CSV table of C-alpha atoms in Angstrom, one decimal:
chain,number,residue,atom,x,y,z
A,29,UNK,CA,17.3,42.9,-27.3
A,30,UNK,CA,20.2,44.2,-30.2
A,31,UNK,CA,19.0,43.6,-33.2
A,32,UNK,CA,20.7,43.8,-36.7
A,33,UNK,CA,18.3,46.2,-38.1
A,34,UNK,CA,19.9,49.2,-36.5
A,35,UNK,CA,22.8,48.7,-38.5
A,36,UNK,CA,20.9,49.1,-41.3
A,37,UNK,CA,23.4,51.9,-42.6
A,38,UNK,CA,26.3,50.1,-41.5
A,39,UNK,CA,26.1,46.7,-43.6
A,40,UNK,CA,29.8,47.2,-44.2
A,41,UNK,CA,30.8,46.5,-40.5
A,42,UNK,CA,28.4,43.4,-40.8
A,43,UNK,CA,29.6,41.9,-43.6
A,44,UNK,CA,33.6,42.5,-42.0
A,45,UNK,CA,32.2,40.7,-38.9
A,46,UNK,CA,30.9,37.9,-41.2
A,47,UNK,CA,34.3,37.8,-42.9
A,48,UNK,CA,35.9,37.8,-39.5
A,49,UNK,CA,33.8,34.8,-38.4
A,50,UNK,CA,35.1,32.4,-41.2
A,51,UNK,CA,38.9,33.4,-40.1
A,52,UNK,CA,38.3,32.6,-37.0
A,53,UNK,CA,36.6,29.2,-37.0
A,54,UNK,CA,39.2,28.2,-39.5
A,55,UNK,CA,42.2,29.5,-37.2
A,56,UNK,CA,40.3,27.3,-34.6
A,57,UNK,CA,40.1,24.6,-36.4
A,58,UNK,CA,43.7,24.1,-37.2
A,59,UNK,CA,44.4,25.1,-33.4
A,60,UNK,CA,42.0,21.9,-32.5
A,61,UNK,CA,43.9,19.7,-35.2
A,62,UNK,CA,47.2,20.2,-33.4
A,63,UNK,CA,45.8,19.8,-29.9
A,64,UNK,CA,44.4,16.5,-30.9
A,65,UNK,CA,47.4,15.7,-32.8
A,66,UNK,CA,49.4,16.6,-29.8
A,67,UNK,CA,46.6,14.5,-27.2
A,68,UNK,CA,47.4,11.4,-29.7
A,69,UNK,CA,51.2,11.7,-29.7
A,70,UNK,CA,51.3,12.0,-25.7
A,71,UNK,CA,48.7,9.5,-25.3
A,72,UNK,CA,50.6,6.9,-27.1
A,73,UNK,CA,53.8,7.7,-25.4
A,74,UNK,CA,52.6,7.0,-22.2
A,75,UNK,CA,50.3,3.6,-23.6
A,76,UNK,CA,53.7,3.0,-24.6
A,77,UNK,CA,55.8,3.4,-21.7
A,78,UNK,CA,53.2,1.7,-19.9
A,79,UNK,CA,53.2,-1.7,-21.6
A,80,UNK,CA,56.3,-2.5,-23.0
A,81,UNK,CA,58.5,-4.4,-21.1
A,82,UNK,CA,61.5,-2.2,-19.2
A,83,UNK,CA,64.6,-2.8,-20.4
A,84,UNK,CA,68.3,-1.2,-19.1
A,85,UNK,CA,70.0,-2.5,-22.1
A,86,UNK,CA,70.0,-3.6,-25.6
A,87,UNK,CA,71.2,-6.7,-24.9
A,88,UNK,CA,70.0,-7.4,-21.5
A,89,UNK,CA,66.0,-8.1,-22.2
A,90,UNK,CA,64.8,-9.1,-18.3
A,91,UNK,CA,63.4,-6.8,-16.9
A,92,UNK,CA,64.6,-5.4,-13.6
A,93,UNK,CA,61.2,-4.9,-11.6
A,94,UNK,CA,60.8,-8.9,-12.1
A,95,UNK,CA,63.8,-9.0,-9.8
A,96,UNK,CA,62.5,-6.5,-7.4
A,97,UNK,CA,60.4,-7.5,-3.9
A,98,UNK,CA,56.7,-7.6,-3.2
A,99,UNK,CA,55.4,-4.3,-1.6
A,100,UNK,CA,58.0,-1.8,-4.2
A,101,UNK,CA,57.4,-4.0,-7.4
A,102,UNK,CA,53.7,-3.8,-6.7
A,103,UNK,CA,54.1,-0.3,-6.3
A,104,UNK,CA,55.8,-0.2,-9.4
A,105,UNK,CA,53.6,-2.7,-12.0
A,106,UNK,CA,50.5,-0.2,-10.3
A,107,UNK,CA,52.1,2.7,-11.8
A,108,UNK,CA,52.1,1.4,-15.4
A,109,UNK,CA,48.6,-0.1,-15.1
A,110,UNK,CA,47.4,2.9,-14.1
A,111,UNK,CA,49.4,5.3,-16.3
A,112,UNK,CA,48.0,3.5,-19.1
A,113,UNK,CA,44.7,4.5,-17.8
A,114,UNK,CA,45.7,8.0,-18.6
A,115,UNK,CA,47.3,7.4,-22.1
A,116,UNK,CA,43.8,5.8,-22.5
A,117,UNK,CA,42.0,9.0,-21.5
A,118,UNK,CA,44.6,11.0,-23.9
A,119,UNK,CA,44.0,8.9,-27.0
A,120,UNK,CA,40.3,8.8,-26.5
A,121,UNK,CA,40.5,12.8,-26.2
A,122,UNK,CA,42.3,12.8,-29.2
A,123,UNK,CA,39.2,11.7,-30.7
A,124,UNK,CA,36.8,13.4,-29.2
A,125,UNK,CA,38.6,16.6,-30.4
A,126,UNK,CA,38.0,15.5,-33.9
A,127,UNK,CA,35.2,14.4,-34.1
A,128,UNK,CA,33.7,16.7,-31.8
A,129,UNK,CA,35.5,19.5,-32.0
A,130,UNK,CA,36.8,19.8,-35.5
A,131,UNK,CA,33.9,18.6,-37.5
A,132,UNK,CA,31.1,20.4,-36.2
A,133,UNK,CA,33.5,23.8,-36.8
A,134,UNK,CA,34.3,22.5,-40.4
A,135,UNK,CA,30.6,22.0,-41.1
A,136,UNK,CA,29.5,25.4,-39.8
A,137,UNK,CA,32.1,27.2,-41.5
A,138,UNK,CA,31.4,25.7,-45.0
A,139,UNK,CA,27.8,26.9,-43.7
A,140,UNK,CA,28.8,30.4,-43.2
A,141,UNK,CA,30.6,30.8,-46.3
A,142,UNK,CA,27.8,29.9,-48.3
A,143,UNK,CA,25.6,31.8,-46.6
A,144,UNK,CA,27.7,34.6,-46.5
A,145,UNK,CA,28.2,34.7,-50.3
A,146,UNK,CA,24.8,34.4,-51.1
A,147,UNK,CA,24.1,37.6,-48.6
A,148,UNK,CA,26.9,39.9,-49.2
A,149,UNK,CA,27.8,39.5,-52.4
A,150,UNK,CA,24.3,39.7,-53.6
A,151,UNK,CA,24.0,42.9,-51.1
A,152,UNK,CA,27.2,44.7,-51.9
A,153,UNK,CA,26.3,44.7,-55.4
A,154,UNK,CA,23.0,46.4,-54.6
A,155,UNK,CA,24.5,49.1,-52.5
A,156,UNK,CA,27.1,49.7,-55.2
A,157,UNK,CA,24.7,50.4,-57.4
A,158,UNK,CA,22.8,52.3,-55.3
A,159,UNK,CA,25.8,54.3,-54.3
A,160,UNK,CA,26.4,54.7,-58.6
A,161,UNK,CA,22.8,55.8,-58.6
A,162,UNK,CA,23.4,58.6,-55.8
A,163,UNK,CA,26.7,59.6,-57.7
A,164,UNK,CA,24.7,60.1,-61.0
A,165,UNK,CA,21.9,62.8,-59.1
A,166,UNK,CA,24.7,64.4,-57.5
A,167,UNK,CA,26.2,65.1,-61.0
A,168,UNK,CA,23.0,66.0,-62.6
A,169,UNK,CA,22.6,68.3,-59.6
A,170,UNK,CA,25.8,69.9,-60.3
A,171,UNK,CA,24.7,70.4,-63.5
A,172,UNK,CA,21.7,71.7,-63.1
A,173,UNK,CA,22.6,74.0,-60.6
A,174,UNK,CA,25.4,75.2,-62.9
A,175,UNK,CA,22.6,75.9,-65.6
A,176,UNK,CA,20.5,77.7,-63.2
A,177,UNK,CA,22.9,80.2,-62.4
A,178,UNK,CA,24.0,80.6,-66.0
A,179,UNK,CA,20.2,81.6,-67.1
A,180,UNK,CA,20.2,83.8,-63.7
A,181,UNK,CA,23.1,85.5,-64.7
A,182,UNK,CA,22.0,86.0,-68.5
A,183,UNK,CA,18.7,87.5,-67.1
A,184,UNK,CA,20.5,89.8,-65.1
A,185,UNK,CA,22.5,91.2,-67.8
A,186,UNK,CA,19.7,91.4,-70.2
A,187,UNK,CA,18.8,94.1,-67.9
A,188,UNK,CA,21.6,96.8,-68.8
A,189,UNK,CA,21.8,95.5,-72.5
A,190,UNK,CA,19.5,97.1,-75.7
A,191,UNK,CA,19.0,96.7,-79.3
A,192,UNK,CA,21.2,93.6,-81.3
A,193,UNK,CA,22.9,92.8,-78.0
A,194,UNK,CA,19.9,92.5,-76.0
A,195,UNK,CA,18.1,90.7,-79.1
A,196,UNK,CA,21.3,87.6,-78.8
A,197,UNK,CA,21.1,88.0,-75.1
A,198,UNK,CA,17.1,87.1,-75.3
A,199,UNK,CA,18.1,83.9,-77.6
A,200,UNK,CA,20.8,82.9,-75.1
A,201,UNK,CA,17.9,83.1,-72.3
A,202,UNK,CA,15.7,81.1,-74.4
A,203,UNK,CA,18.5,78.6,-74.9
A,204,UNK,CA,19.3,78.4,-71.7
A,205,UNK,CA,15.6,78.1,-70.4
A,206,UNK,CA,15.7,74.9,-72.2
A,207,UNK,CA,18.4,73.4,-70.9
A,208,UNK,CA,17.5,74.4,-67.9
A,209,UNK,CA,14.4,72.5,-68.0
A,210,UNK,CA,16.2,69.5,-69.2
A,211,UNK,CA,19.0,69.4,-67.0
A,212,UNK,CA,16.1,69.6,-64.0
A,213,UNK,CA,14.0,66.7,-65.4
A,214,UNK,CA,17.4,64.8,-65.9
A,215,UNK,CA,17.9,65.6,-62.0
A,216,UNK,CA,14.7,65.1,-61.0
A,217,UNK,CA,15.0,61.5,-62.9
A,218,UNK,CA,17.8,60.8,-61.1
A,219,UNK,CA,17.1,61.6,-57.2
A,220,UNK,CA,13.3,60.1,-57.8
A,221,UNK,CA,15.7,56.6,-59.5
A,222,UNK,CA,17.8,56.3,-56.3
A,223,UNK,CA,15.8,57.6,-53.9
A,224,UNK,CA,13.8,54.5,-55.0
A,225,UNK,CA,16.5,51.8,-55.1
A,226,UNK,CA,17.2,53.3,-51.7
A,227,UNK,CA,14.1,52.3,-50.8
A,228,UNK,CA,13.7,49.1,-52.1
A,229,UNK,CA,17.6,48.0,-50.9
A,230,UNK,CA,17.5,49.9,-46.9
A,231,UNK,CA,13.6,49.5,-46.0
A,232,UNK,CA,12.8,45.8,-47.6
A,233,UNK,CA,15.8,44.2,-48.8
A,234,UNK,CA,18.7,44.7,-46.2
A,235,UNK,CA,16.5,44.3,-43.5
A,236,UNK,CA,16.3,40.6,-44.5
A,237,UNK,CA,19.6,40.3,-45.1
A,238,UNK,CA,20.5,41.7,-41.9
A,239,UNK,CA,18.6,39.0,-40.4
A,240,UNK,CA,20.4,36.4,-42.2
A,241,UNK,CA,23.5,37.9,-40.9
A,242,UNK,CA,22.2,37.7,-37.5
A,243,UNK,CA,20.9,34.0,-38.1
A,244,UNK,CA,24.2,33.4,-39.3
A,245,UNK,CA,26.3,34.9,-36.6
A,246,UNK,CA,24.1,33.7,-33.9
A,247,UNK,CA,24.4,30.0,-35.3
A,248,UNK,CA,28.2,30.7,-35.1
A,249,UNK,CA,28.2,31.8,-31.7
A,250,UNK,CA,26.0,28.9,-30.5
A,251,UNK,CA,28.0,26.1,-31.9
A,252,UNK,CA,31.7,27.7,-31.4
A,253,UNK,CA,30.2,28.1,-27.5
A,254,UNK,CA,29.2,24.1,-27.6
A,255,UNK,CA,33.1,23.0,-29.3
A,256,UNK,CA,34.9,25.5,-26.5
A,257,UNK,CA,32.4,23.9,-23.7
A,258,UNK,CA,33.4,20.2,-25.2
A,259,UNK,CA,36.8,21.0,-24.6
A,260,UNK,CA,36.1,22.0,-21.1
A,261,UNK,CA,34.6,19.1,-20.9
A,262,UNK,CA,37.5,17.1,-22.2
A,263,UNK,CA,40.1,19.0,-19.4
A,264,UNK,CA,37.3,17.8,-16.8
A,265,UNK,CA,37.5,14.4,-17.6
A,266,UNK,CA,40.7,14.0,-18.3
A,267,UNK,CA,41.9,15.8,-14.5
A,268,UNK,CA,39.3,13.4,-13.2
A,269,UNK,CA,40.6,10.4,-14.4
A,270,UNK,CA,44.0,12.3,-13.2
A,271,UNK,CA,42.9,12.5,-9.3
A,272,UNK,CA,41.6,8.9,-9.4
A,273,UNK,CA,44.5,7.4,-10.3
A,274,UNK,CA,46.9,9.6,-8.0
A,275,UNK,CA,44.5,9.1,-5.2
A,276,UNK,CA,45.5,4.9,-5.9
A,277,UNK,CA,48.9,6.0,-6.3
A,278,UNK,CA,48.9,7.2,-3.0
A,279,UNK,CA,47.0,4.7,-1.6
A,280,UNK,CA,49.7,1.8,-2.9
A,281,UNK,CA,52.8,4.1,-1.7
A,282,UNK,CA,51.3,3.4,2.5
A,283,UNK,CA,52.1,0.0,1.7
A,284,UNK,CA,55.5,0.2,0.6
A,285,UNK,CA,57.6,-1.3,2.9
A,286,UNK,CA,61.3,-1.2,3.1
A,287,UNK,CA,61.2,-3.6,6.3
A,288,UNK,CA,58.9,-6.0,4.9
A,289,UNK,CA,61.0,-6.4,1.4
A,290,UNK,CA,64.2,-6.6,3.4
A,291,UNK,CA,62.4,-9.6,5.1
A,292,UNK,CA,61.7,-10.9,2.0
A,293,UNK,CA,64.7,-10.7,0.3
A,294,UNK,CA,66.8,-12.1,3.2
A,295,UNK,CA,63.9,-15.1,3.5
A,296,UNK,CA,65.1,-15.9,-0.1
A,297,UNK,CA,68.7,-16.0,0.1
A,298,UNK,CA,68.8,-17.4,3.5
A,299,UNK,CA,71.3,-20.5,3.5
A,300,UNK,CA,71.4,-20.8,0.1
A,301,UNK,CA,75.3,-21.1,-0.7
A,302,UNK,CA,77.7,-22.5,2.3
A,303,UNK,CA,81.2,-21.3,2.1
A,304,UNK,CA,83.0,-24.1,4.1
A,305,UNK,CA,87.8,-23.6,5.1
A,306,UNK,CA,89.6,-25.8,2.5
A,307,UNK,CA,91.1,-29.3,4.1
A,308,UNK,CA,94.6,-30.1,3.5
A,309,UNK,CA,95.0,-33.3,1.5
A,310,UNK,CA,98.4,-34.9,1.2
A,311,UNK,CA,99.1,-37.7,0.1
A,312,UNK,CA,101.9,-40.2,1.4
A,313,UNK,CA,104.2,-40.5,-1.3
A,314,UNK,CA,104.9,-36.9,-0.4
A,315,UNK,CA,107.5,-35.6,2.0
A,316,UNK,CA,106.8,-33.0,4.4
A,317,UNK,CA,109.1,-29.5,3.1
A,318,UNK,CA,111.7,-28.5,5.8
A,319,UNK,CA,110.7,-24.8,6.3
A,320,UNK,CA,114.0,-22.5,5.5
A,321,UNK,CA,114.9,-20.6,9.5
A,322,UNK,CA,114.2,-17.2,8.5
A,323,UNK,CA,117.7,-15.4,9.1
A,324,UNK,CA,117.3,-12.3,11.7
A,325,UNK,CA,118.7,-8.8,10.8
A,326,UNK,CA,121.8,-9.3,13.5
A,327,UNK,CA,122.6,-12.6,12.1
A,328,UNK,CA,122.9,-10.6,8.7
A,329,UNK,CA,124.9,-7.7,9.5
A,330,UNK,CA,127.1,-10.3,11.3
A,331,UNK,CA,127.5,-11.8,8.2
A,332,UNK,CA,128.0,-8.7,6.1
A,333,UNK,CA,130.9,-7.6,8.2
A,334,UNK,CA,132.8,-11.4,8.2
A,335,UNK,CA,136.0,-10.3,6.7
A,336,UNK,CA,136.6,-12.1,2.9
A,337,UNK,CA,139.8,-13.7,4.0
A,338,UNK,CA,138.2,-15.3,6.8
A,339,UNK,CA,136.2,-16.8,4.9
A,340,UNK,CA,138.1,-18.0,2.6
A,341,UNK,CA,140.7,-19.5,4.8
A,342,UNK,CA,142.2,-23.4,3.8
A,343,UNK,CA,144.8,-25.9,5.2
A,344,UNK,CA,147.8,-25.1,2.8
A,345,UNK,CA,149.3,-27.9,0.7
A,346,UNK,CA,152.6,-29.6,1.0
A,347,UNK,CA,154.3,-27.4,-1.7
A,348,UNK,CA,153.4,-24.5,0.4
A,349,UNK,CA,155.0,-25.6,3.4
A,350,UNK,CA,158.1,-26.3,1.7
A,351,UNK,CA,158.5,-22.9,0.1
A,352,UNK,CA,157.2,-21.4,3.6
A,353,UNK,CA,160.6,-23.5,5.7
A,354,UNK,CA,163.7,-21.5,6.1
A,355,UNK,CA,166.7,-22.3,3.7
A,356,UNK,CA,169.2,-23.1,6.3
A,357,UNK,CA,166.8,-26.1,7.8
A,358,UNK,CA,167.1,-27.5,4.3
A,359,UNK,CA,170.7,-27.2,4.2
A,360,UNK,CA,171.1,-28.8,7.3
A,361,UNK,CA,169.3,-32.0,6.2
């Protein structure tokens, strides 16, 4: 089985993955929010839809399935009783979500945090200084090695030198010898001090912290696995709810019956009204109107082409005949 321990050198990458971990289960948990804000929103909607009367206008409240036949307005009352069903399942997801989703991912992450500041902070700080201790004997062995080579070097020329030169070379040697000595102590000091701390913090320390990482992650995993297999769970019942309902759908739709309501409706309207032909009613006091002959299209063109004089001709008058006899008859009289 993996175990945290052989890591032991790499606490950085754990304490990233720890880091990673809180972002995660805080992304998730505003992901959840949403979805169960989103399950609540649709869930209502459809409650909605399902219950309140249907109306088609402002100002016309009846509804129009009241005045629809038997087999189709059964069919359609079945459909909002059992869409409600699902707005049910979507509400009650809603809250399942949050309070079995969201909360248990708010409570481990609040977990996490806490433990995870009390483990790497604490733990970083000793491998800083652990890392400042291993800084400090790599200087001192600089310096000591550069001491070294300075004394090996003043040896070497005290070998060609002789007489006052030779004398200050000695004294440098001696001087040098000295520091020499000190400088190696110093280093000594300082590779026995964090050889030590290295000790303590990578052989006894970190390997419980590791552990605490692991405990940590492992609770993590566990509970985040649980939340993502609740939601599964959710989807299952909700598609289950789903298929019983569209199974009853279906079942309802064999017994629509265009036939059957046609019955129905004609049963109901059947004799109802009686549209009877009006009587004449006349009374006495009334005479009968003498119906104008219609005049045919010959008679008219006969009459169109009567000449004006024609028409107009008269008997003349007395005076007329007078001025119309010959003067010699009146001179004769």
């Amino acid at each position: 089985m993996s175990d945290f321990t052989n890591l032991i050198y790499e606490f950085p990458a754990v304490s990233t993955k720890m880091e990673n971990i809180v972002i995660l289960t805080k992304a998730y948990i505003a992901y959840f929010k949403e979805r169960a804000s989103l399950e609540n929103e649709y869930g209502k909607g459809i409650h909605t839809q399902s219950t309140v009367p249907m109306k088609t206008s402002l100002f016309n409240k009846e509804n129009p399935v009241d005045k629809t036949e038997s087999t189709l307005k059964a069919m359609l009352e079945t459909i909002n009783s059992e869409s409600e069903k699902i707005g049910q399942k979507h509400l009650e997801t809603a809250s399942k979500i949050l309070n079995e989703i969201v909360k248990p991912l708010e409570a481990l992450v609040k977990d996490i945090e806490v433990g995870k500041k009390k483990l790497i902070n604490d733990t970083n700080k000793s491998i800083n200084s652990h890392n400042a201790l291993v800084t400090a004997a790599e200087k001192a062995k600089v310096n000591y090695k550069k001491a070294v080579t300075e004394h090996k070097n003043a040896v070497e020329a005290g070998k060609t030198l002789e007489g006052p030169a030779q004398e200050k070379n000695n004294i440098k040697i001696g001087q040098l010898d000295a520091k020499v000595k000190k400088l190696e102590a110093d280093y000594r000091a300082a590779v026995d001090k964090a050889n030590t701390t290295r000790e303590v913090l990578y052989q006894t320390e970190l390997p419980e912290v590791l552990k605490g990482c692991q405990e940590l992650i492992s609770k993590h995993y566990e509970t985040f696995k649980a939340v993502l297999d609740q939601f599964v769970v959710t989807h299952i019942e909700l598609s289950t709810i789903i298929a019983d309902v569209s199974q009853r759908l279906r079942g309802n739709m064999e017994h629509v019956s265009y036939e059957a309501d046609l019955e129905e409706f004609i049963k109901a309207n059947l004799n109802v009204h009686e549209i009877k032909n009006i009587e004449l009613e006349l009374e006495e006091a009334t005479a009968p109107t003498e119906e104008k002959k219609e005049e045919t299209p010959i008679e008219e063109e006969k009459k169109e082409e009567t000449p004006i004089e024609e028409e107009k001709k008269e008997v003349p008058t007395e005076e007329e005949k007078k001025e119309e006899t010959p003067v010699e008859e009146q001179k004769t009289e």
